PDB file of C-alpha atoms in Angstrom:
ATOM      1  CA  UNK A   1     108.009  65.308  95.893  1.00 45.00           C
ATOM      2  CA  UNK A   2     105.477  64.663  93.177  1.00 49.00           C
ATOM      3  CA  UNK A   3     105.766  68.058  91.457  1.00 49.00           C
ATOM      4  CA  UNK A   4     109.290  67.237  90.379  1.00 58.00           C
ATOM      5  CA  UNK A   5     108.155  64.199  88.494  1.00 54.00           C
ATOM      6  CA  UNK A   6     104.890  65.541  87.174  1.00 54.00           C
ATOM      7  CA  UNK A   7     104.224  66.370  83.571  1.00 58.00           C
ATOM      8  CA  UNK A   8     105.178  69.988  82.911  1.00 56.00           C
ATOM      9  CA  UNK A   9     102.178  72.307  82.936  1.00 58.00           C
ATOM     10  CA  UNK A  10     103.205  73.748  79.574  1.00 67.00           C
ATOM     11  CA  UNK A  11     106.162  73.783  77.252  1.00 85.00           C
ATOM     12  CA  UNK A  12     109.136  75.261  79.099  1.00 90.00           C
ATOM     13  CA  UNK A  13     109.580  78.989  78.599  1.00 92.00           C
ATOM     14  CA  UNK A  14     112.567  80.450  76.800  1.00 92.00           C
ATOM     15  CA  UNK A  15     113.937  81.617  80.160  1.00 93.00           C
ATOM     16  CA  UNK A  16     113.777  78.059  81.532  1.00 94.00           C
ATOM     17  CA  UNK A  17     115.415  76.431  78.520  1.00 92.00           C
ATOM     18  CA  UNK A  18     118.141  79.090  78.380  1.00 92.00           C
ATOM     19  CA  UNK A  19     118.855  78.897  82.117  1.00 92.00           C
ATOM     20  CA  UNK A  20     118.898  75.106  82.131  1.00 92.00           C
ATOM     21  CA  UNK A  21     121.124  74.993  79.049  1.00 90.00           C
ATOM     22  CA  UNK A  22     123.511  77.431  80.740  1.00 88.00           C
ATOM     23  CA  UNK A  23     123.950  75.265  83.838  1.00 85.00           C
ATOM     24  CA  UNK A  24     126.724  73.237  82.255  1.00 77.00           C
ATOM     25  CA  UNK A  25     128.884  76.388  82.196  1.00 79.00           C
ATOM     26  CA  UNK A  26     128.933  76.329  86.012  1.00 80.00           C
ATOM     27  CA  UNK A  27     128.857  72.682  87.025  1.00 77.00           C
ATOM     28  CA  UNK A  28     128.998  69.149  85.684  1.00 76.00           C
ATOM     29  CA  UNK A  29     126.415  68.051  88.231  1.00 75.00           C
ATOM     30  CA  UNK A  30     123.497  69.893  86.646  1.00 77.00           C
ATOM     31  CA  UNK A  31     121.113  67.749  84.655  1.00 86.00           C
ATOM     32  CA  UNK A  32     119.285  69.614  81.884  1.00 90.00           C
ATOM     33  CA  UNK A  33     116.294  67.257  81.950  1.00 91.00           C
ATOM     34  CA  UNK A  34     115.890  67.531  85.725  1.00 91.00           C
ATOM     35  CA  UNK A  35     116.212  71.320  85.532  1.00 92.00           C
ATOM     36  CA  UNK A  36     113.588  71.716  82.804  1.00 93.00           C
ATOM     37  CA  UNK A  37     111.257  69.157  84.384  1.00 92.00           C
ATOM     38  CA  UNK A  38     111.403  70.687  87.855  1.00 93.00           C
ATOM     39  CA  UNK A  39     111.030  74.279  86.727  1.00 94.00           C
ATOM     40  CA  UNK A  40     108.430  73.686  84.004  1.00 93.00           C
ATOM     41  CA  UNK A  41     106.193  71.849  86.504  1.00 92.00           C
ATOM     42  CA  UNK A  42     106.005  74.989  88.663  1.00 93.00           C
ATOM     43  CA  UNK A  43     103.623  77.692  87.372  1.00 92.00           C
ATOM     44  CA  UNK A  44     105.781  80.429  88.936  1.00 92.00           C
ATOM     45  CA  UNK A  45     108.666  79.486  86.650  1.00 93.00           C
ATOM     46  CA  UNK A  46     106.477  79.952  83.592  1.00 89.00           C
ATOM     47  CA  UNK A  47     106.181  83.666  84.343  1.00 91.00           C
ATOM     48  CA  UNK A  48     109.837  84.129  85.310  1.00 93.00           C
ATOM     49  CA  UNK A  49     111.606  86.492  82.945  1.00 91.00           C
ATOM     50  CA  UNK A  50     115.216  85.909  83.985  1.00 92.00           C
ATOM     51  CA  UNK A  51     117.606  83.599  85.813  1.00 91.00           C
ATOM     52  CA  UNK A  52     117.238  85.516  89.083  1.00 92.00           C
ATOM     53  CA  UNK A  53     113.496  84.798  89.162  1.00 94.00           C
ATOM     54  CA  UNK A  54     114.144  81.156  88.232  1.00 95.00           C
ATOM     55  CA  UNK A  55     116.684  80.867  91.066  1.00 93.00           C
ATOM     56  CA  UNK A  56     113.938  81.977  93.471  1.00 95.00           C
ATOM     57  CA  UNK A  57     111.577  79.365  92.023  1.00 95.00           C
ATOM     58  CA  UNK A  58     114.279  76.685  92.393  1.00 94.00           C
ATOM     59  CA  UNK A  59     114.939  77.789  95.989  1.00 94.00           C
ATOM     60  CA  UNK A  60     111.200  77.573  96.744  1.00 95.00           C
ATOM     61  CA  UNK A  61     111.091  74.093  95.201  1.00 95.00           C
ATOM     62  CA  UNK A  62     114.025  73.135  97.424  1.00 94.00           C
ATOM     63  CA  UNK A  63     112.204  74.424 100.519  1.00 95.00           C
ATOM     64  CA  UNK A  64     109.082  72.451  99.571  1.00 95.00           C
ATOM     65  CA  UNK A  65     111.189  69.323  99.032  1.00 93.00           C
ATOM     66  CA  UNK A  66     112.878  69.729 102.416  1.00 94.00           C
ATOM     67  CA  UNK A  67     109.513  70.204 104.177  1.00 95.00           C
ATOM     68  CA  UNK A  68     108.118  67.133 102.454  1.00 92.00           C
ATOM     69  CA  UNK A  69     111.174  65.085 103.403  1.00 91.00           C
ATOM     70  CA  UNK A  70     110.824  66.189 107.039  1.00 93.00           C
ATOM     71  CA  UNK A  71     107.267  64.826 107.032  1.00 92.00           C
ATOM     72  CA  UNK A  72     108.545  61.489 105.691  1.00 88.00           C
ATOM     73  CA  UNK A  73     111.297  61.405 108.324  1.00 90.00           C
ATOM     74  CA  UNK A  74     108.830  62.220 111.116  1.00 92.00           C
ATOM     75  CA  UNK A  75     106.617  59.366 109.943  1.00 89.00           C
ATOM     76  CA  UNK A  76     109.594  57.009 109.898  1.00 88.00           C
ATOM     77  CA  UNK A  77     110.563  58.092 113.415  1.00 91.00           C
ATOM     78  CA  UNK A  78     107.026  57.391 114.637  1.00 90.00           C
ATOM     79  CA  UNK A  79     107.122  53.965 112.984  1.00 86.00           C
ATOM     80  CA  UNK A  80     110.573  53.221 114.435  1.00 86.00           C
ATOM     81  CA  UNK A  81     109.301  54.165 117.883  1.00 90.00           C
ATOM     82  CA  UNK A  82     106.362  51.773 117.468  1.00 88.00           C
ATOM     83  CA  UNK A  83     108.686  48.968 116.333  1.00 84.00           C
ATOM     84  CA  UNK A  84     111.086  49.641 119.209  1.00 88.00           C
ATOM     85  CA  UNK A  85     108.223  49.373 121.709  1.00 90.00           C
ATOM     86  CA  UNK A  86     107.068  46.136 120.093  1.00 83.00           C
ATOM     87  CA  UNK A  87     110.533  44.610 120.361  1.00 82.00           C
ATOM     88  CA  UNK A  88     110.937  45.790 123.964  1.00 86.00           C
ATOM     89  CA  UNK A  89     107.641  44.105 124.835  1.00 84.00           C
ATOM     90  CA  UNK A  90     108.713  40.941 123.010  1.00 77.00           C
ATOM     91  CA  UNK A  91     112.026  40.964 124.874  1.00 80.00           C
ATOM     92  CA  UNK A  92     110.305  41.207 128.255  1.00 81.00           C
ATOM     93  CA  UNK A  93     107.885  38.414 127.380  1.00 76.00           C
ATOM     94  CA  UNK A  94     110.699  36.176 126.122  1.00 68.00           C
ATOM     95  CA  UNK A  95     112.757  36.800 129.256  1.00 72.00           C
ATOM     96  CA  UNK A  96     109.787  35.912 131.443  1.00 71.00           C
ATOM     97  CA  UNK A  97     109.032  32.814 129.378  1.00 62.00           C
ATOM     98  CA  UNK A  98     112.636  31.631 129.537  1.00 61.00           C
ATOM     99  CA  UNK A  99     112.917  32.168 133.263  1.00 62.00           C
ATOM    100  CA  UNK A 100     109.669  30.314 133.956  1.00 58.00           C
ATOM    101  CA  UNK A 101     110.207  27.700 131.239  1.00 51.00           C
ATOM    102  CA  UNK A 102     106.891  28.690 129.711  1.00 44.00           C
ATOM    103  CA  UNK A 103     107.514  28.341 126.008  1.00 43.00           C
ATOM    104  CA  UNK A 104     103.846  28.882 125.266  1.00 44.00           C
ATOM    105  CA  UNK A 105     104.232  32.459 126.499  1.00 41.00           C
ATOM    106  CA  UNK A 106     106.670  33.339 123.715  1.00 43.00           C
ATOM    107  CA  UNK A 107     105.307  36.228 121.687  1.00 47.00           C
ATOM    108  CA  UNK A 108     104.678  36.054 117.993  1.00 43.00           C
ATOM    109  CA  UNK A 109     106.869  38.528 116.122  1.00 43.00           C
ATOM    110  CA  UNK A 110     104.917  41.389 114.662  1.00 43.00           C
ATOM    111  CA  UNK A 111     105.566  41.634 110.964  1.00 44.00           C
ATOM    112  CA  UNK A 112     104.215  45.150 110.639  1.00 52.00           C
ATOM    113  CA  UNK A 113     107.523  46.884 111.465  1.00 52.00           C
ATOM    114  CA  UNK A 114     108.876  46.304 107.975  1.00 50.00           C
ATOM    115  CA  UNK A 115     105.594  47.498 106.551  1.00 53.00           C
ATOM    116  CA  UNK A 116     105.590  50.566 108.759  1.00 56.00           C
ATOM    117  CA  UNK A 117     109.143  51.511 107.860  1.00 54.00           C
ATOM    118  CA  UNK A 118     109.053  50.783 104.160  1.00 59.00           C
ATOM    119  CA  UNK A 119     105.398  51.150 103.182  1.00 60.00           C
ATOM    120  CA  UNK A 120     106.167  54.232 101.091  1.00 53.00           C
ATOM    121  CA  UNK A 121     109.068  52.575  99.281  1.00 54.00           C
ATOM    122  CA  UNK A 122     109.259  48.789  99.509  1.00 53.00           C
ATOM    123  CA  UNK A 123     112.427  48.669  97.388  1.00 62.00           C
ATOM    124  CA  UNK A 124     115.020  49.972  99.825  1.00 63.00           C
ATOM    125  CA  UNK A 125     115.772  53.376 101.269  1.00 62.00           C
ATOM    126  CA  UNK A 126     112.383  55.014 101.790  1.00 66.00           C
ATOM    127  CA  UNK A 127     113.733  58.547 101.436  1.00 66.00           C
ATOM    128  CA  UNK A 128     116.403  58.074  98.762  1.00 67.00           C
ATOM    129  CA  UNK A 129     114.331  59.957  96.178  1.00 74.00           C
ATOM    130  CA  UNK A 130     113.655  62.829  98.589  1.00 71.00           C
ATOM    131  CA  UNK A 131     117.355  63.068  99.441  1.00 65.00           C
ATOM    132  CA  UNK A 132     118.312  63.069  95.757  1.00 75.00           C
ATOM    133  CA  UNK A 133     115.680  65.700  94.967  1.00 77.00           C
ATOM    134  CA  UNK A 134     116.859  67.911  97.842  1.00 71.00           C
ATOM    135  CA  UNK A 135     120.447  67.784  96.618  1.00 74.00           C
ATOM    136  CA  UNK A 136     119.513  68.336  92.981  1.00 80.00           C
ATOM    137  CA  UNK A 137     117.141  71.222  93.778  1.00 80.00           C
ATOM    138  CA  UNK A 138     119.692  72.857  96.046  1.00 76.00           C
ATOM    139  CA  UNK A 139     122.342  72.580  93.328  1.00 77.00           C
ATOM    140  CA  UNK A 140     119.849  73.889  90.781  1.00 82.00           C
ATOM    141  CA  UNK A 141     119.009  76.975  92.862  1.00 79.00           C
ATOM    142  CA  UNK A 142     122.681  77.684  93.507  1.00 79.00           C
ATOM    143  CA  UNK A 143     123.787  77.284  89.905  1.00 81.00           C
ATOM    144  CA  UNK A 144     120.905  79.337  88.502  1.00 84.00           C
ATOM    145  CA  UNK A 145     121.762  82.052  91.036  1.00 80.00           C
ATOM    146  CA  UNK A 146     125.367  81.990  89.748  1.00 79.00           C
ATOM    147  CA  UNK A 147     124.025  82.198  86.210  1.00 79.00           C
ATOM    148  CA  UNK A 148     121.897  85.196  87.203  1.00 79.00           C
ATOM    149  CA  UNK A 149     125.002  86.994  88.433  1.00 76.00           C
ATOM    150  CA  UNK A 150     127.100  86.207  85.375  1.00 72.00           C
ATOM    151  CA  UNK A 151     127.501  88.019  82.080  1.00 64.00           C
ATOM    152  CA  UNK A 152     125.484  85.221  80.435  1.00 59.00           C
ATOM    153  CA  UNK A 153     122.339  86.166  82.359  1.00 57.00           C
ATOM    154  CA  UNK A 154     119.044  84.985  80.891  1.00 54.00           C
TER     155      UNK A 154
END
């Protein structure tokens, strides 16, 4: 999700900095930098006046992240299906070649499966960032909502 790693649109508002600073009162898993970066990149957070409004912004960011991750997963499933078909076809051709002793009929392995599966992230898990963002945004929305309901409300 690019918005989470974009340059903030403006300096974070007082509500954002106060809410993000207050996260450590509720959890050790909240990262101040992630909180400020995610919220400050969203124009809706810039107009938020309190933690309750920021919790809604964080929940909306979480929903956007989840939708984006579903698109990535659907693309991976399509690519896996293509690779599975390729390997099934190769298996049939190899079986026929072996049974008829026709080595020249052996298929050439298609190298595009790795590219299809990892083209978005050639260094490992293609959705690790999306998974991390989903967890962090979900935690952020939850903790800011707790902050909104506390005596230390922004």
